[in-house]
């Protein structure tokens, strides 16, 4: 039956009208197209500085093989933080062990914790052996609150590593996930596809293949 506000066919309901309870044609059948989502991702990570005595937190996961440009991306993201919040307000902590961050957090308004090669001390293969590391991560925001003594603050985490499944699940729950390369192992490939969907997974694999053929321009 065709009506003014939509077409109903079995259990599928399509519409082009103002009824927001139904999915539109564009929502049901997303057009395959590449989109630059950099600004959208940045808004979810480089969040507004909080007010009052609140300490806010954001985290990003960056997954990519050796030589995929993770380190250069991390440098660019730190530069964005300095530009947004003010260079003198940002304390950058670069480490491969989150426990180091707890010792060096200071009273700067923004703490930017970059955990590169993150799975070195937070491997999913040792998930039951690193309870203390998870506790440290969960406690870091509270330690920051103590350093600030009632002032507002922002703590940002970048986690960078090579294979998505190799990092402990406690650390890969990011507000933003960035995939720079794919993986040949079938189960992990399916895991990545569950995040990206089949069409964008295909695009990622094309970028990865181009990178492997020596084209460094695609790293950015």
mmCIF file of C-alpha atoms in Angstrom:
data_model
loop_
_atom_site.group_PDB
_atom_site.id
_atom_site.type_symbol
_atom_site.label_atom_id
_atom_site.label_comp_id
_atom_site.label_asym_id
_atom_site.label_seq_id
_atom_site.Cartn_x
_atom_site.Cartn_y
_atom_site.Cartn_z
ATOM 1 C CA UNK A 1 0.000 0.000 0.000
ATOM 2 C CA UNK A 2 1.348 3.412 -0.971
ATOM 3 C CA UNK A 3 0.454 6.386 1.214
ATOM 4 C CA UNK A 4 1.452 10.034 1.303
ATOM 5 C CA UNK A 5 4.118 9.464 3.951
ATOM 6 C CA UNK A 6 5.657 6.196 2.824
ATOM 7 C CA UNK A 7 5.597 2.798 1.226
ATOM 8 C CA UNK A 8 4.891 -0.241 3.432
ATOM 9 C CA UNK A 9 5.886 -3.687 2.210
ATOM 10 C CA UNK A 10 5.774 -6.583 4.659
ATOM 11 C CA UNK A 11 8.051 -5.749 7.607
ATOM 12 C CA UNK A 12 9.970 -3.096 5.680
ATOM 13 C CA UNK A 13 8.870 0.517 6.049
ATOM 14 C CA UNK A 14 10.288 3.234 3.811
ATOM 15 C CA UNK A 15 9.357 6.876 3.839
ATOM 16 C CA UNK A 16 10.370 10.268 2.592
ATOM 17 C CA UNK A 17 8.176 12.337 4.876
ATOM 18 C CA UNK A 18 8.500 13.881 8.331
ATOM 19 C CA UNK A 19 7.736 10.786 10.415
ATOM 20 C CA UNK A 20 11.051 10.351 12.291
ATOM 21 C CA UNK A 21 9.991 6.974 13.706
ATOM 22 C CA UNK A 22 10.636 5.418 10.281
ATOM 23 C CA UNK A 23 13.931 5.073 8.453
ATOM 24 C CA UNK A 24 14.356 7.165 5.360
ATOM 25 C CA UNK A 25 15.520 5.744 2.034
ATOM 26 C CA UNK A 26 18.967 7.289 2.553
ATOM 27 C CA UNK A 27 19.205 5.710 6.008
ATOM 28 C CA UNK A 28 18.149 2.280 4.785
ATOM 29 C CA UNK A 29 20.332 2.213 1.680
ATOM 30 C CA UNK A 30 23.501 4.156 2.442
ATOM 31 C CA UNK A 31 25.327 5.238 -0.675
ATOM 32 C CA UNK A 32 28.873 3.924 -0.918
ATOM 33 C CA UNK A 33 31.109 6.951 -0.876
ATOM 34 C CA UNK A 34 34.301 8.047 0.803
ATOM 35 C CA UNK A 35 33.865 10.764 3.382
ATOM 36 C CA UNK A 36 36.374 12.862 5.269
ATOM 37 C CA UNK A 37 35.302 12.311 8.879
ATOM 38 C CA UNK A 38 38.374 13.990 10.419
ATOM 39 C CA UNK A 39 36.417 16.897 11.892
ATOM 40 C CA UNK A 40 33.723 14.608 13.295
ATOM 41 C CA UNK A 41 36.344 12.395 14.937
ATOM 42 C CA UNK A 42 38.245 15.382 16.328
ATOM 43 C CA UNK A 43 35.089 16.742 17.981
ATOM 44 C CA UNK A 44 34.675 13.471 19.862
ATOM 45 C CA UNK A 45 38.262 13.526 21.141
ATOM 46 C CA UNK A 46 39.364 17.152 21.429
ATOM 47 C CA UNK A 47 36.335 17.969 23.552
ATOM 48 C CA UNK A 48 35.574 21.389 25.064
ATOM 49 C CA UNK A 49 37.465 22.214 28.233
ATOM 50 C CA UNK A 50 35.172 21.526 31.217
ATOM 51 C CA UNK A 51 33.922 24.094 33.715
ATOM 52 C CA UNK A 52 33.739 24.159 37.483
ATOM 53 C CA UNK A 53 35.727 21.370 39.122
ATOM 54 C CA UNK A 54 34.983 18.710 36.553
ATOM 55 C CA UNK A 55 37.719 16.552 35.040
ATOM 56 C CA UNK A 56 36.729 15.219 31.607
ATOM 57 C CA UNK A 57 38.304 12.310 29.739
ATOM 58 C CA UNK A 58 38.524 11.144 26.118
ATOM 59 C CA UNK A 59 40.403 8.309 24.464
ATOM 60 C CA UNK A 60 41.383 7.293 20.942
ATOM 61 C CA UNK A 61 42.569 3.950 19.563
ATOM 62 C CA UNK A 62 44.967 3.983 16.601
ATOM 63 C CA UNK A 63 45.570 0.616 14.956
ATOM 64 C CA UNK A 64 48.092 0.057 12.180
ATOM 65 C CA UNK A 65 50.986 -2.133 11.127
ATOM 66 C CA UNK A 66 54.651 -1.192 11.194
ATOM 67 C CA UNK A 67 55.452 1.759 8.984
ATOM 68 C CA UNK A 68 51.827 2.826 8.551
ATOM 69 C CA UNK A 69 52.422 6.325 9.938
ATOM 70 C CA UNK A 70 51.117 5.928 13.493
ATOM 71 C CA UNK A 71 53.961 7.924 15.052
ATOM 72 C CA UNK A 72 53.519 10.819 12.622
ATOM 73 C CA UNK A 73 49.778 10.782 13.279
ATOM 74 C CA UNK A 74 50.415 10.923 17.032
ATOM 75 C CA UNK A 75 52.661 13.967 16.563
ATOM 76 C CA UNK A 76 49.991 15.692 14.475
ATOM 77 C CA UNK A 77 47.334 14.995 17.111
ATOM 78 C CA UNK A 78 49.512 16.426 19.885
ATOM 79 C CA UNK A 79 49.998 19.551 17.759
ATOM 80 C CA UNK A 80 46.206 19.841 17.408
ATOM 81 C CA UNK A 81 45.809 19.652 21.178
ATOM 82 C CA UNK A 82 48.404 22.380 21.709
ATOM 83 C CA UNK A 83 46.687 24.592 19.129
ATOM 84 C CA UNK A 84 43.246 24.066 20.670
ATOM 85 C CA UNK A 85 44.012 24.275 24.389
ATOM 86 C CA UNK A 86 47.212 26.348 24.367
ATOM 87 C CA UNK A 87 50.743 24.970 24.278
ATOM 88 C CA UNK A 88 51.500 25.978 27.879
ATOM 89 C CA UNK A 89 48.352 24.212 29.112
ATOM 90 C CA UNK A 90 49.166 20.797 27.661
ATOM 91 C CA UNK A 91 51.421 18.265 29.400
ATOM 92 C CA UNK A 92 52.340 15.482 26.964
ATOM 93 C CA UNK A 93 53.250 12.102 28.452
ATOM 94 C CA UNK A 94 54.753 9.707 25.894
ATOM 95 C CA UNK A 95 55.181 6.118 27.062
ATOM 96 C CA UNK A 96 54.546 2.459 26.282
ATOM 97 C CA UNK A 97 53.394 1.764 29.855
ATOM 98 C CA UNK A 98 50.303 3.463 31.303
ATOM 99 C CA UNK A 99 51.756 3.047 34.803
ATOM 100 C CA UNK A 100 54.370 5.671 33.986
ATOM 101 C CA UNK A 101 51.644 8.234 33.391
ATOM 102 C CA UNK A 102 50.365 7.909 36.952
ATOM 103 C CA UNK A 103 53.755 8.920 38.311
ATOM 104 C CA UNK A 104 54.267 11.970 36.104
ATOM 105 C CA UNK A 105 50.777 13.494 35.881
ATOM 106 C CA UNK A 106 51.091 17.092 37.041
ATOM 107 C CA UNK A 107 48.762 20.080 37.540
ATOM 108 C CA UNK A 108 48.681 21.292 33.918
ATOM 109 C CA UNK A 109 45.042 21.739 32.826
ATOM 110 C CA UNK A 110 45.381 19.202 29.987
ATOM 111 C CA UNK A 111 47.202 15.883 30.321
ATOM 112 C CA UNK A 112 47.809 14.190 26.966
ATOM 113 C CA UNK A 113 48.860 10.576 27.525
ATOM 114 C CA UNK A 114 50.274 8.915 24.398
ATOM 115 C CA UNK A 115 50.694 5.145 24.848
ATOM 116 C CA UNK A 116 52.660 3.975 21.807
ATOM 117 C CA UNK A 117 53.250 0.249 21.184
ATOM 118 C CA UNK A 118 50.525 -0.114 23.780
ATOM 119 C CA UNK A 119 50.324 -3.904 23.751
ATOM 120 C CA UNK A 120 53.891 -4.169 25.152
ATOM 121 C CA UNK A 121 52.478 -4.027 28.677
ATOM 122 C CA UNK A 122 48.757 -4.410 27.966
ATOM 123 C CA UNK A 123 48.513 -7.468 25.745
ATOM 124 C CA UNK A 124 45.193 -9.279 25.472
ATOM 125 C CA UNK A 125 47.196 -12.507 25.786
ATOM 126 C CA UNK A 126 47.935 -11.643 29.406
ATOM 127 C CA UNK A 127 44.558 -10.226 30.350
ATOM 128 C CA UNK A 128 44.466 -11.966 33.731
ATOM 129 C CA UNK A 129 48.032 -10.959 34.566
ATOM 130 C CA UNK A 130 47.559 -7.204 34.318
ATOM 131 C CA UNK A 131 44.773 -6.402 36.725
ATOM 132 C CA UNK A 132 47.029 -3.838 38.379
ATOM 133 C CA UNK A 133 47.634 -2.079 35.058
ATOM 134 C CA UNK A 134 43.878 -1.795 34.478
ATOM 135 C CA UNK A 135 43.475 -0.426 38.002
ATOM 136 C CA UNK A 136 46.177 2.146 37.289
ATOM 137 C CA UNK A 137 44.408 3.271 34.120
ATOM 138 C CA UNK A 138 41.066 3.579 35.896
ATOM 139 C CA UNK A 139 42.698 5.501 38.718
ATOM 140 C CA UNK A 140 44.617 7.993 36.575
ATOM 141 C CA UNK A 141 41.718 10.439 36.260
ATOM 142 C CA UNK A 142 41.251 10.502 40.020
ATOM 143 C CA UNK A 143 44.967 11.128 40.523
ATOM 144 C CA UNK A 144 44.669 14.045 38.103
ATOM 145 C CA UNK A 145 41.740 15.423 40.087
ATOM 146 C CA UNK A 146 43.890 15.387 43.219
ATOM 147 C CA UNK A 147 46.703 17.238 41.421
ATOM 148 C CA UNK A 148 44.265 19.936 40.262
ATOM 149 C CA UNK A 149 42.837 20.538 43.766
ATOM 150 C CA UNK A 150 39.357 21.445 42.569
ATOM 151 C CA UNK A 151 40.249 23.090 39.255
ATOM 152 C CA UNK A 152 38.788 21.772 35.980
ATOM 153 C CA UNK A 153 40.926 19.589 33.746
ATOM 154 C CA UNK A 154 41.024 17.347 30.729
ATOM 155 C CA UNK A 155 42.877 14.067 30.317
ATOM 156 C CA UNK A 156 43.296 12.628 26.813
ATOM 157 C CA UNK A 157 44.564 9.152 25.941
ATOM 158 C CA UNK A 158 45.934 7.968 22.599
ATOM 159 C CA UNK A 159 46.483 4.206 22.427
ATOM 160 C CA UNK A 160 48.519 3.076 19.412
ATOM 161 C CA UNK A 161 49.361 -0.510 18.509
ATOM 162 C CA UNK A 162 49.588 -2.889 15.541
ATOM 163 C CA UNK A 163 46.814 -5.502 15.745
ATOM 164 C CA UNK A 164 43.406 -4.637 17.141
ATOM 165 C CA UNK A 165 42.843 -7.915 18.975
ATOM 166 C CA UNK A 166 46.207 -7.843 20.733
ATOM 167 C CA UNK A 167 45.373 -5.056 23.182
ATOM 168 C CA UNK A 168 43.528 -5.765 26.406
ATOM 169 C CA UNK A 169 39.793 -4.987 25.921
ATOM 170 C CA UNK A 170 39.863 -2.594 28.887
ATOM 171 C CA UNK A 171 42.067 -0.196 26.915
ATOM 172 C CA UNK A 172 40.513 -0.389 23.465
ATOM 173 C CA UNK A 173 37.150 1.127 24.412
ATOM 174 C CA UNK A 174 37.908 4.393 22.679
ATOM 175 C CA UNK A 175 35.679 7.349 21.897
ATOM 176 C CA UNK A 176 37.353 7.273 18.474
ATOM 177 C CA UNK A 177 38.906 4.336 16.607
ATOM 178 C CA UNK A 178 41.290 4.906 13.719
ATOM 179 C CA UNK A 179 42.357 2.001 11.502
ATOM 180 C CA UNK A 180 45.417 2.685 9.333
ATOM 181 C CA UNK A 181 45.919 -0.843 7.952
ATOM 182 C CA UNK A 182 44.074 -4.127 7.782
ATOM 183 C CA UNK A 183 45.182 -7.594 8.858
ATOM 184 C CA UNK A 184 45.404 -10.851 6.951
ATOM 185 C CA UNK A 185 44.352 -13.115 9.831
ATOM 186 C CA UNK A 186 40.688 -14.056 9.102
ATOM 187 C CA UNK A 187 39.166 -13.715 12.583
ATOM 188 C CA UNK A 188 40.696 -10.290 13.134
ATOM 189 C CA UNK A 189 39.670 -9.208 9.665
ATOM 190 C CA UNK A 190 36.072 -10.068 10.558
ATOM 191 C CA UNK A 191 36.441 -8.130 13.806
ATOM 192 C CA UNK A 192 37.574 -5.002 11.966
ATOM 193 C CA UNK A 193 34.767 -5.417 9.437
ATOM 194 C CA UNK A 194 32.258 -5.482 12.292
ATOM 195 C CA UNK A 195 33.322 -1.902 13.078
ATOM 196 C CA UNK A 196 33.680 -0.544 9.550
ATOM 197 C CA UNK A 197 31.176 -2.526 7.526
ATOM 198 C CA UNK A 198 32.081 -4.419 4.330
ATOM 199 C CA UNK A 199 32.369 -1.450 1.964
ATOM 200 C CA UNK A 200 34.711 0.641 4.123
ATOM 201 C CA UNK A 201 36.709 -2.468 5.039
ATOM 202 C CA UNK A 202 37.329 -2.909 1.321
ATOM 203 C CA UNK A 203 38.533 0.703 1.109
ATOM 204 C CA UNK A 204 40.876 0.135 4.076
ATOM 205 C CA UNK A 205 42.306 -2.959 2.391
ATOM 206 C CA UNK A 206 42.897 -0.962 -0.801
ATOM 207 C CA UNK A 207 44.777 1.696 1.180
ATOM 208 C CA UNK A 208 46.777 -1.010 2.939
ATOM 209 C CA UNK A 209 47.688 -2.658 -0.371
ATOM 210 C CA UNK A 210 48.755 0.667 -1.868
ATOM 211 C CA UNK A 211 50.915 1.309 1.186
ATOM 212 C CA UNK A 212 52.536 -2.116 0.852
ATOM 213 C CA UNK A 213 53.416 -1.278 -2.752
ATOM 214 C CA UNK A 214 55.532 1.631 -1.552
ATOM 215 C CA UNK A 215 53.131 4.568 -1.901
ATOM 216 C CA UNK A 216 53.661 6.578 1.293
ATOM 217 C CA UNK A 217 51.209 9.308 0.288
ATOM 218 C CA UNK A 218 48.259 7.177 1.347
ATOM 219 C CA UNK A 219 49.486 7.061 4.959
ATOM 220 C CA UNK A 220 47.889 10.427 5.620
#
